[in-house]
């Protein structure tokens, strides 16, 4: 049996009364629950964007998935980005389950070990249409100010990113990240024990192309930083809960 003893200390967390944020009617219905334990094998079918198998292992740390970070980004016009040298992020893991625009979901990742050393070392949950259209809730090292770790929500639509809910954070051990899409609202949370989740904030974002489906998953990378070393990130579990769409009420 795996046991996590996380100790993450978050500073300057936005004061939000999350309990006042009403849940949609769809949350009353039973969700589709997709769980991944990474215990010797994968339980779910995954789509991996730009797979680099030599940086992925279920054997290095038994009972967990080990991702070794690499240089690469999907931020803005990444193919023409001078800082990254046009290197695109690899090993973006997405559950092979497409989700329509009108469907709410909740994704949670348990991170056993993440020890960022240099700016843009990061792990993230991601809701992905393609490299130019996504929402990414990440924990990462920043250079503004230097040496600080933060959580933030990057929303990119048609290769135009915005940076939201930026909150300084300290990492002392394992932690959980969770983000939820409820209509146009994205709710970001983190946890020390996987049971009690503290809100980072709520941000409204919608993709321009509402007909396109998304896939949800996670990543670990160095961003475009050429000086960042490749480090091992250990993931303990992943869960995706997909809620039935809200039925439209006909007007009489």
Backbone as numpy.savetxt, mean C-alpha at the origin, in Angstrom:
# Nx Ny Nz CAx CAy CAz Cx Cy Cz
2.97 -21.37 14.79 2.12 -20.18 14.79 3.00 -18.94 14.79
2.72 -18.00 13.90 3.52 -16.80 13.82 2.99 -15.76 14.80
3.89 -15.01 15.39 3.51 -14.00 16.38 4.22 -12.70 16.06
3.49 -11.60 15.98 4.06 -10.30 15.72 4.01 -9.46 16.98
5.10 -8.78 17.28 5.16 -7.90 18.43 5.58 -6.52 17.97
4.72 -5.80 17.22 5.11 -4.53 16.65 5.15 -3.41 17.67
6.09 -2.46 17.48 6.17 -1.27 18.31 6.46 -0.08 17.41
5.43 0.48 16.81 5.60 1.62 15.94 5.04 2.84 16.64
5.82 3.91 16.68 5.41 5.15 17.32 5.16 6.19 16.25
3.95 6.73 16.18 3.60 7.71 15.16 3.49 9.09 15.78
4.07 10.10 15.13 4.00 11.45 15.64 3.15 12.32 14.75
2.58 13.34 15.34 1.82 14.33 14.60 0.69 13.73 13.78
0.06 12.70 14.30 -1.06 12.06 13.59 -2.23 13.02 13.56
-2.86 13.15 12.41 -3.99 14.07 12.27 -5.11 13.68 13.22
-5.69 14.69 13.86 -6.77 14.43 14.81 -8.07 14.23 14.05
-8.46 12.99 13.95 -9.67 12.65 13.21 -10.58 11.80 14.06
-11.84 12.05 13.99 -12.82 11.21 14.66 -13.34 10.23 13.63
-12.63 9.10 13.51 -12.95 8.15 12.46 -14.30 7.50 12.69
-14.66 7.37 13.96 -15.95 6.75 14.25 -17.10 7.54 13.68
-16.87 8.82 13.43 -17.93 9.66 12.88 -18.03 9.51 11.37
-17.05 8.82 10.78 -17.05 8.61 9.33 -17.97 7.44 9.03
-19.16 7.72 8.52 -20.18 6.69 8.35 -19.78 5.70 7.28
-20.02 4.45 7.54 -19.73 3.39 6.60 -20.85 3.27 5.58
-20.51 2.90 4.34 -21.55 2.76 3.32 -22.43 1.56 3.60
-23.58 1.56 2.95 -24.52 0.46 3.16 -23.92 -0.88 2.76
-22.97 -0.84 1.79 -22.39 -2.09 1.33 -21.61 -2.81 2.42
-21.13 -2.05 3.44 -20.37 -2.68 4.51 -21.25 -3.60 5.36
-22.56 -3.46 5.25 -23.46 -4.32 6.01 -23.53 -5.71 5.40
-23.16 -5.84 4.13 -23.17 -7.13 3.46 -21.85 -7.85 3.70
-21.87 -9.15 3.51 -20.66 -9.94 3.71 -19.65 -9.65 2.60
-18.43 -9.30 2.94 -17.43 -9.02 1.91 -16.80 -10.30 1.39
-16.20 -10.21 0.24 -15.33 -11.26 -0.26 -13.97 -11.05 0.40
-13.46 -12.06 1.07 -12.21 -11.92 1.83 -11.13 -12.78 1.18
-10.03 -12.15 0.80 -8.91 -12.83 0.18 -7.70 -12.69 1.10
-7.19 -13.83 1.61 -6.11 -13.81 2.58 -4.85 -14.48 2.03
-3.72 -13.90 2.38 -2.42 -14.44 1.99 -1.53 -14.54 3.21
-1.03 -15.76 3.50 -0.19 -15.98 4.69 1.30 -16.06 4.37
1.66 -16.25 3.10 3.07 -16.39 2.69 3.78 -17.53 3.43
3.05 -18.55 3.80 3.62 -19.66 4.57 4.07 -20.77 3.61
5.31 -20.69 3.17 5.96 -21.66 2.28 5.48 -21.57 0.83
4.25 -21.13 0.64 3.70 -20.95 -0.70 2.70 -19.81 -0.65
2.29 -19.35 -1.83 1.28 -18.30 -1.87 -0.11 -18.92 -1.92
-1.03 -18.32 -1.18 -2.41 -18.80 -1.15 -3.24 -18.21 -2.28
-2.88 -17.01 -2.72 -3.63 -16.30 -3.75 -2.87 -16.32 -5.07
-3.60 -16.02 -6.13 -2.97 -15.84 -7.43 -2.56 -14.37 -7.56
-1.30 -14.13 -7.90 -0.77 -12.78 -7.96 -0.33 -12.42 -9.37
-0.58 -11.17 -9.73 0.00 -10.57 -10.93 1.18 -9.72 -10.46
2.36 -9.95 -11.02 3.55 -9.21 -10.60 4.02 -8.33 -11.76
4.01 -7.02 -11.53 4.44 -6.07 -12.55 5.96 -6.01 -12.57
6.55 -6.29 -13.73 8.01 -6.31 -13.93 8.68 -7.23 -12.90
8.32 -8.48 -12.99 8.81 -9.48 -12.04 10.33 -9.62 -12.09
10.93 -9.62 -10.90 12.36 -9.90 -10.74 12.47 -10.98 -9.67
12.40 -12.24 -10.10 12.27 -13.36 -9.17 13.48 -13.52 -8.25
14.63 -13.03 -8.66 15.82 -13.16 -7.81 15.77 -12.23 -6.60
14.76 -11.37 -6.54 14.59 -10.46 -5.40 13.37 -10.84 -4.56
12.84 -12.04 -4.76 11.64 -12.50 -4.05 11.90 -13.89 -3.49
11.53 -14.12 -2.21 11.75 -15.45 -1.63 10.73 -15.77 -0.55
10.26 -17.02 -0.57 9.45 -17.57 0.50 10.27 -18.51 1.38
11.55 -18.65 1.08 12.41 -19.59 1.78 13.44 -18.91 2.68
13.86 -17.70 2.34 14.89 -17.02 3.12 14.47 -16.85 4.57
13.22 -16.46 4.78 12.64 -16.31 6.11 11.34 -17.10 6.13
11.37 -18.37 6.53 10.19 -19.24 6.45 8.97 -18.63 7.14
7.82 -18.76 6.46 6.58 -18.23 6.99 6.33 -16.79 6.63
7.25 -16.20 5.86 7.12 -14.82 5.44 7.58 -14.67 4.00
7.16 -13.57 3.37 7.66 -13.22 2.05 8.78 -12.20 2.22
9.93 -12.49 1.63 11.04 -11.54 1.65 11.16 -10.89 0.28
11.02 -9.56 0.25 11.25 -8.80 -0.97 12.51 -7.97 -0.78
13.45 -8.11 -1.67 14.64 -7.27 -1.66 14.37 -6.06 -2.53
14.51 -4.87 -1.95 14.19 -3.66 -2.69 15.16 -3.43 -3.84
14.67 -2.70 -4.84 15.48 -2.33 -6.00 15.19 -0.89 -6.38
16.11 -0.31 -7.13 15.88 1.02 -7.65 14.74 0.97 -8.67
13.87 1.98 -8.63 12.78 2.05 -9.59 11.62 2.87 -9.06
10.87 3.48 -9.95 9.76 4.33 -9.55 8.64 4.25 -10.58
7.45 4.66 -10.18 6.33 4.86 -11.11 5.76 6.26 -10.92
6.54 7.13 -10.31 6.09 8.47 -9.95 6.15 9.40 -11.16
5.00 9.99 -11.51 4.95 10.95 -12.61 5.37 10.33 -13.93
6.16 11.07 -14.70 6.66 10.59 -15.99 7.95 9.82 -15.74
7.81 8.64 -15.13 8.98 7.92 -14.63 9.96 7.49 -15.72
9.47 7.25 -16.91 10.36 6.80 -17.98 11.33 7.90 -18.42
10.98 9.15 -18.14 11.83 10.28 -18.51 12.35 11.02 -17.29
12.36 10.35 -16.15 12.82 10.97 -14.91 14.33 10.87 -14.80
15.00 12.02 -14.66 16.46 12.05 -14.62 17.01 11.39 -13.36
16.33 11.60 -12.22 16.84 11.08 -10.95 16.88 9.56 -10.95
15.84 8.94 -11.46 15.77 7.47 -11.48 16.42 6.87 -12.72
16.81 7.72 -13.65 17.38 7.21 -14.89 16.37 6.45 -15.73
15.09 6.74 -15.52 14.04 6.05 -16.27 13.78 4.63 -15.84
14.32 4.26 -14.67 14.14 2.89 -14.16 12.77 2.75 -13.51
11.97 1.80 -13.96 10.63 1.60 -13.42 10.65 0.59 -12.27
9.74 0.79 -11.33 9.65 -0.08 -10.16 9.33 -1.51 -10.57
9.94 -2.46 -9.87 9.75 -3.88 -10.15 9.02 -4.57 -8.99
8.54 -5.76 -9.26 7.90 -6.61 -8.25 6.73 -5.93 -7.54
5.90 -5.24 -8.31 4.64 -4.73 -7.76 3.67 -5.91 -7.74
3.34 -6.38 -6.55 2.49 -7.56 -6.38 1.02 -7.14 -6.29
0.20 -7.65 -7.20 -1.22 -7.32 -7.24 -2.05 -8.60 -7.18
-3.05 -8.64 -6.31 -3.96 -9.78 -6.28 -4.68 -9.85 -7.61
-4.73 -11.04 -8.18 -5.34 -11.22 -9.50 -6.86 -11.22 -9.38
-7.38 -10.08 -8.97 -8.83 -9.90 -8.80 -9.15 -8.45 -9.16
-9.85 -8.25 -10.25 -10.15 -6.90 -10.71 -11.34 -6.32 -9.96
-11.26 -5.03 -9.64 -12.29 -4.37 -8.84 -12.84 -3.18 -9.62
-14.16 -3.11 -9.83 -14.77 -1.98 -10.53 -14.72 -0.69 -9.70
-14.98 0.41 -10.36 -14.90 1.72 -9.72 -15.94 1.91 -8.62
-17.09 1.25 -8.74 -18.17 1.45 -7.76 -18.12 0.47 -6.59
-17.02 -0.23 -6.43 -16.90 -1.25 -5.38 -15.89 -0.79 -4.33
-16.30 -0.84 -3.07 -15.43 -0.47 -1.95 -14.56 -1.66 -1.55
-13.41 -1.36 -0.98 -12.53 -2.43 -0.52 -11.67 -1.95 0.64
-11.01 -2.91 1.28 -10.10 -2.63 2.39 -8.91 -3.57 2.25
-7.71 -3.03 2.23 -6.49 -3.83 2.11 -5.61 -3.61 3.33
-5.03 -4.71 3.84 -4.18 -4.66 5.03 -2.92 -5.47 4.79
-1.77 -4.90 5.14 -0.49 -5.61 5.02 0.19 -5.64 6.38
0.73 -6.79 6.76 1.50 -6.93 7.99 2.97 -6.98 7.62
3.74 -6.04 8.16 5.15 -5.92 7.83 5.97 -6.35 9.05
6.69 -7.44 8.92 7.48 -7.94 10.04 8.78 -7.15 10.21
9.40 -6.79 9.09 10.67 -6.06 9.17 10.80 -5.09 8.02
11.03 -3.83 8.36 11.33 -2.80 7.37 12.26 -1.80 8.04
13.49 -1.75 7.60 14.51 -0.90 8.20 15.10 0.01 7.13
14.36 1.08 6.76 14.83 1.98 5.71 16.09 2.73 6.14
17.02 2.87 5.22 18.30 3.50 5.51 18.46 4.85 4.83
17.91 4.98 3.63 18.13 6.18 2.84 16.81 6.60 2.21
16.71 7.88 1.85 15.44 8.39 1.36 14.95 7.64 0.12
13.64 7.43 0.15 12.83 6.70 -0.83 12.84 5.19 -0.65
13.60 4.64 0.31 13.32 3.27 0.75 11.86 3.25 1.21
11.06 2.33 0.70 9.64 2.37 1.04 8.96 1.02 0.87
7.86 0.86 1.61 6.90 -0.21 1.37 5.54 0.45 1.22
4.62 -0.21 0.52 3.34 0.45 0.27 2.25 -0.54 -0.09
1.02 -0.14 0.20 -0.18 -0.73 -0.38 -0.51 0.08 -1.62
-1.04 -0.57 -2.64 -1.32 0.15 -3.87 -2.60 -0.35 -4.52
-3.41 0.60 -5.02 -4.56 0.31 -5.87 -4.17 0.80 -7.27
-4.11 -0.12 -8.22 -3.36 0.12 -9.46 -4.21 -0.11 -10.70
-4.29 0.93 -11.55 -4.79 0.75 -12.91 -3.61 0.48 -13.84
-2.62 1.38 -13.77 -1.36 1.21 -14.49 -0.33 2.13 -13.85
0.84 2.26 -14.48 1.92 3.04 -13.88 1.60 4.52 -13.74
0.61 5.00 -14.48 0.26 6.42 -14.45 -1.04 6.71 -13.72
-1.69 5.67 -13.21 -2.97 5.83 -12.53 -3.05 4.87 -11.35
-2.87 5.40 -10.15 -2.85 4.55 -8.96 -3.01 5.39 -7.70
-3.33 4.71 -6.60 -3.30 5.31 -5.26 -2.37 4.44 -4.43
-1.39 5.07 -3.75 -0.35 4.31 -3.04 -0.18 4.88 -1.63
-0.43 4.04 -0.63 -0.25 4.41 0.77 1.06 3.79 1.24
2.05 4.63 1.52 3.40 4.12 1.77 3.97 4.56 3.11
4.91 3.76 3.58 5.80 4.10 4.69 7.18 4.21 4.07
7.83 5.38 4.21 9.09 5.56 3.52 10.02 6.53 4.23
11.29 6.41 3.93 12.29 7.35 4.40 12.25 8.57 3.49
12.38 9.76 4.08 12.30 10.99 3.30 13.58 11.80 3.44
13.80 12.72 2.53 14.93 13.64 2.64 14.47 15.05 2.99
13.20 15.18 3.37 12.67 16.49 3.72 11.71 16.38 4.91
12.26 16.46 6.17 13.66 16.70 6.49 14.48 15.42 6.37
15.80 15.55 6.26 16.66 14.38 6.08 16.54 13.39 7.23
16.49 12.10 6.87 16.50 11.05 7.88 15.16 10.71 8.49
14.13 11.46 8.19 12.82 11.21 8.78 12.07 10.12 8.01
11.26 9.36 8.74 10.37 8.38 8.12 8.95 8.93 8.18
8.18 8.69 7.14 6.82 9.22 7.10 5.89 8.25 6.39
4.60 8.43 6.65 3.57 7.77 5.86 2.91 8.83 5.00
2.47 8.43 3.82 1.79 9.37 2.94 0.99 8.61 1.89
0.02 9.31 1.32 -0.82 8.77 0.26 -0.51 9.51 -1.03
0.01 8.80 -2.01 0.27 9.37 -3.33 -0.87 8.95 -4.25
-1.55 9.92 -4.83 -2.63 9.64 -5.79 -2.19 10.17 -7.15
-2.08 9.28 -8.10 -1.62 9.68 -9.43 -2.69 9.39 -10.46
-3.04 10.40 -11.23 -4.05 10.27 -12.28 -3.48 10.87 -13.56
-3.40 10.05 -14.59 -2.85 10.47 -15.88 -1.44 11.04 -15.71
-0.64 10.34 -14.91 0.77 10.67 -14.68 0.97 11.97 -13.91
-0.08 12.45 -13.24 0.03 13.66 -12.42 -0.18 13.28 -10.96
0.89 13.18 -10.17 0.78 12.75 -8.78 0.50 13.90 -7.82
-0.22 13.58 -6.75 -0.37 14.49 -5.61 0.06 13.74 -4.36
0.57 14.49 -3.38 1.08 13.90 -2.14 0.21 14.37 -0.98
-0.37 13.42 -0.26 -1.41 13.74 0.71 -1.18 13.03 2.04
-1.74 13.61 3.10 -1.75 13.00 4.43 -0.34 12.68 4.93
0.62 13.55 4.61 2.01 13.31 5.00 2.14 13.42 6.52
2.60 12.35 7.16 2.66 12.28 8.62 3.98 11.65 9.06
4.81 12.38 9.83 6.06 11.79 10.33 5.80 10.59 11.23
6.66 9.59 11.15 6.47 8.34 11.86 7.83 7.74 12.23
7.85 6.99 13.32 9.05 6.24 13.69 8.76 4.74 13.59
9.74 3.97 13.18 9.60 2.52 13.07 10.54 1.87 14.07
9.98 1.08 14.98 10.79 0.36 15.96 10.61 -1.16 15.85
9.79 -1.61 14.93 9.53 -3.04 14.82 8.42 -3.29 13.83
7.76 -4.43 13.90 6.67 -4.77 12.99 5.50 -3.79 13.08
4.74 -3.70 12.01 3.57 -2.81 11.97 2.64 -3.27 10.87
1.44 -2.71 10.88 0.43 -2.96 9.86 0.07 -1.65 9.18
-0.20 -1.71 7.88 -0.79 -0.60 7.15 -2.12 -1.06 6.57
-3.07 -0.15 6.54 -4.38 -0.47 5.96 -4.88 0.74 5.20
-5.44 0.50 4.01 -6.19 1.58 3.40 -7.48 1.06 2.80
-8.46 1.96 2.83 -9.83 1.61 2.46 -10.33 2.60 1.41
-11.02 2.09 0.42 -11.74 2.98 -0.48 -13.22 2.87 -0.16
-13.81 3.99 0.19 -15.23 4.07 0.49 -15.81 5.16 -0.40
-16.41 4.78 -1.52 -16.84 5.78 -2.49 -15.61 6.51 -3.02
-15.62 7.84 -3.00 -14.45 8.60 -3.47 -13.40 8.82 -2.39
-13.66 8.35 -1.17 -12.77 8.62 -0.05 -11.81 7.47 0.21
-10.56 7.83 0.49 -9.52 6.87 0.84 -9.11 7.12 2.28
-9.23 6.09 3.11 -8.92 6.19 4.53 -7.64 5.41 4.79
-6.65 6.06 5.39 -5.35 5.43 5.64 -5.14 5.25 7.14
-4.67 4.06 7.53 -4.49 3.75 8.95 -3.22 2.93 9.15
-2.72 2.94 10.39 -1.65 2.02 10.76 -1.94 1.45 12.14
-1.22 0.38 12.48 -1.49 -0.33 13.73 -0.21 -0.89 14.32
-0.20 -1.01 15.66 0.91 -1.65 16.35 0.69 -3.14 16.55
-0.58 -3.56 16.57 -0.87 -4.95 16.92 -1.75 -5.67 15.90
-2.16 -4.99 14.84 -3.02 -5.61 13.85 -4.48 -5.68 14.26
-4.80 -5.11 15.43 -6.17 -5.12 15.92 -6.75 -3.71 16.02
-5.99 -2.82 16.63 -6.42 -1.44 16.78 -5.69 -0.58 15.76
-6.43 0.03 14.85 -5.84 0.83 13.79 -6.09 2.31 14.05
-5.04 3.09 13.95 -5.12 4.53 14.16 -5.17 5.24 12.81
-6.05 6.21 12.69 -6.23 6.89 11.41 -5.11 7.88 11.15
-4.61 7.86 9.93 -3.71 8.90 9.44 -4.53 10.03 8.85
-5.56 9.66 8.10 -6.42 10.68 7.51 -7.34 10.12 6.46
-8.14 11.02 5.90 -9.08 10.69 4.83 -8.82 11.65 3.68
-8.71 11.12 2.48 -8.47 11.95 1.30 -9.42 11.53 0.19
-9.97 12.52 -0.51 -10.89 12.24 -1.62 -10.12 12.21 -2.94
-10.29 11.12 -3.66 -9.59 10.95 -4.95 -10.39 9.99 -5.82
-10.55 10.35 -7.08 -11.22 9.48 -8.05 -10.38 9.40 -9.32
-10.32 8.21 -9.90 -9.64 8.06 -11.18 -10.46 8.71 -12.29
-9.78 9.30 -13.26 -10.49 9.94 -14.37 -11.26 8.92 -15.20
-10.62 7.79 -15.45 -11.26 6.74 -16.24 -11.95 5.76 -15.29
-13.23 5.98 -15.07 -13.98 5.16 -14.11 -14.37 3.80 -14.69
-14.19 3.61 -15.97 -14.53 2.33 -16.58 -13.42 1.30 -16.40
-12.23 1.77 -16.10 -11.11 0.84 -15.94 -11.16 0.17 -14.57
-10.80 -1.09 -14.54 -10.75 -1.84 -13.29 -9.40 -1.64 -12.63
-9.35 -1.88 -11.32 -8.09 -1.79 -10.60 -7.75 -3.15 -9.98
-6.49 -3.32 -9.66 -6.04 -4.43 -8.83 -5.33 -3.85 -7.62
-5.36 -4.58 -6.52 -4.82 -4.09 -5.25 -3.70 -5.01 -4.79
-2.66 -4.41 -4.23 -1.55 -5.21 -3.74 -0.55 -4.39 -2.96
0.74 -4.71 -3.14 1.77 -4.06 -2.33 3.09 -4.05 -3.09
4.05 -3.29 -2.56 5.37 -3.21 -3.16 6.40 -2.85 -2.10
7.67 -3.03 -2.45 8.80 -2.57 -1.64 9.88 -2.16 -2.63
10.41 -0.94 -2.47 11.36 -0.45 -3.48 12.24 0.65 -2.92
13.20 1.07 -3.74 14.12 2.14 -3.38 13.73 3.48 -3.96
12.65 3.53 -4.74 12.40 4.74 -5.50 13.51 4.93 -6.52
13.70 6.14 -6.97 14.72 6.38 -7.98 16.11 6.60 -7.45
16.28 6.52 -6.13 17.55 6.87 -5.50 18.67 5.90 -5.90
19.68 6.36 -6.65 20.77 5.46 -7.06 21.70 5.08 -5.92
21.66 5.85 -4.81 22.56 5.58 -3.68 21.95 4.62 -2.66
20.66 4.33 -2.77 19.99 3.48 -1.78 20.38 2.02 -1.99
20.77 1.37 -0.89 21.14 -0.04 -0.95 19.90 -0.91 -1.10
20.07 -2.11 -1.62 18.99 -3.08 -1.64 18.86 -3.69 -0.25
17.66 -3.61 0.33 17.44 -4.13 1.68 16.31 -5.14 1.66
16.34 -6.08 2.60 15.28 -7.08 2.72 14.11 -6.53 3.51
12.92 -6.67 2.96 11.67 -6.33 3.65 10.89 -7.62 3.84
10.40 -7.85 5.07 9.69 -9.09 5.40 8.21 -8.80 5.58
7.38 -9.47 4.79 5.93 -9.34 4.88 5.36 -10.61 5.51
4.51 -10.43 6.51 3.94 -11.57 7.23 2.61 -12.02 6.66
1.77 -11.08 6.23 0.46 -11.46 5.68 -0.14 -10.28 4.93
-1.14 -10.61 4.12 -1.88 -9.61 3.35 -3.34 -10.04 3.33
-4.23 -9.06 3.41 -5.66 -9.37 3.33 -6.38 -8.30 2.52
-7.27 -8.75 1.66 -8.10 -7.85 0.85 -9.56 -8.21 1.06
-10.33 -7.23 1.48 -11.78 -7.41 1.68 -12.50 -6.55 0.65
-13.34 -7.20 -0.16 -14.05 -6.52 -1.23 -15.54 -6.54 -0.92
-16.15 -5.37 -0.87 -17.54 -5.25 -0.46 -18.48 -5.17 -1.66
-19.67 -5.75 -1.54 -20.63 -5.67 -2.64 -20.97 -4.22 -2.96
-21.20 -3.90 -4.21 -21.55 -2.52 -4.56 -22.88 -2.11 -3.96
-22.98 -0.82 -3.67 -24.24 -0.30 -3.12 -25.29 -0.30 -4.22
-26.45 -0.87 -3.94 -27.53 -0.91 -4.92 -28.10 0.49 -5.11
-28.30 0.86 -6.36 -28.88 2.17 -6.64 -30.38 2.13 -6.38
-30.87 3.17 -5.71 -32.29 3.26 -5.38 -33.00 4.07 -6.46
-34.01 3.47 -7.06 -34.74 4.17 -8.11 -35.61 5.26 -7.51
-35.61 6.41 -8.16 -36.42 7.54 -7.72 -37.82 7.42 -8.31
-38.81 7.59 -7.44 -40.20 7.51 -7.93 -40.65 8.86 -8.49
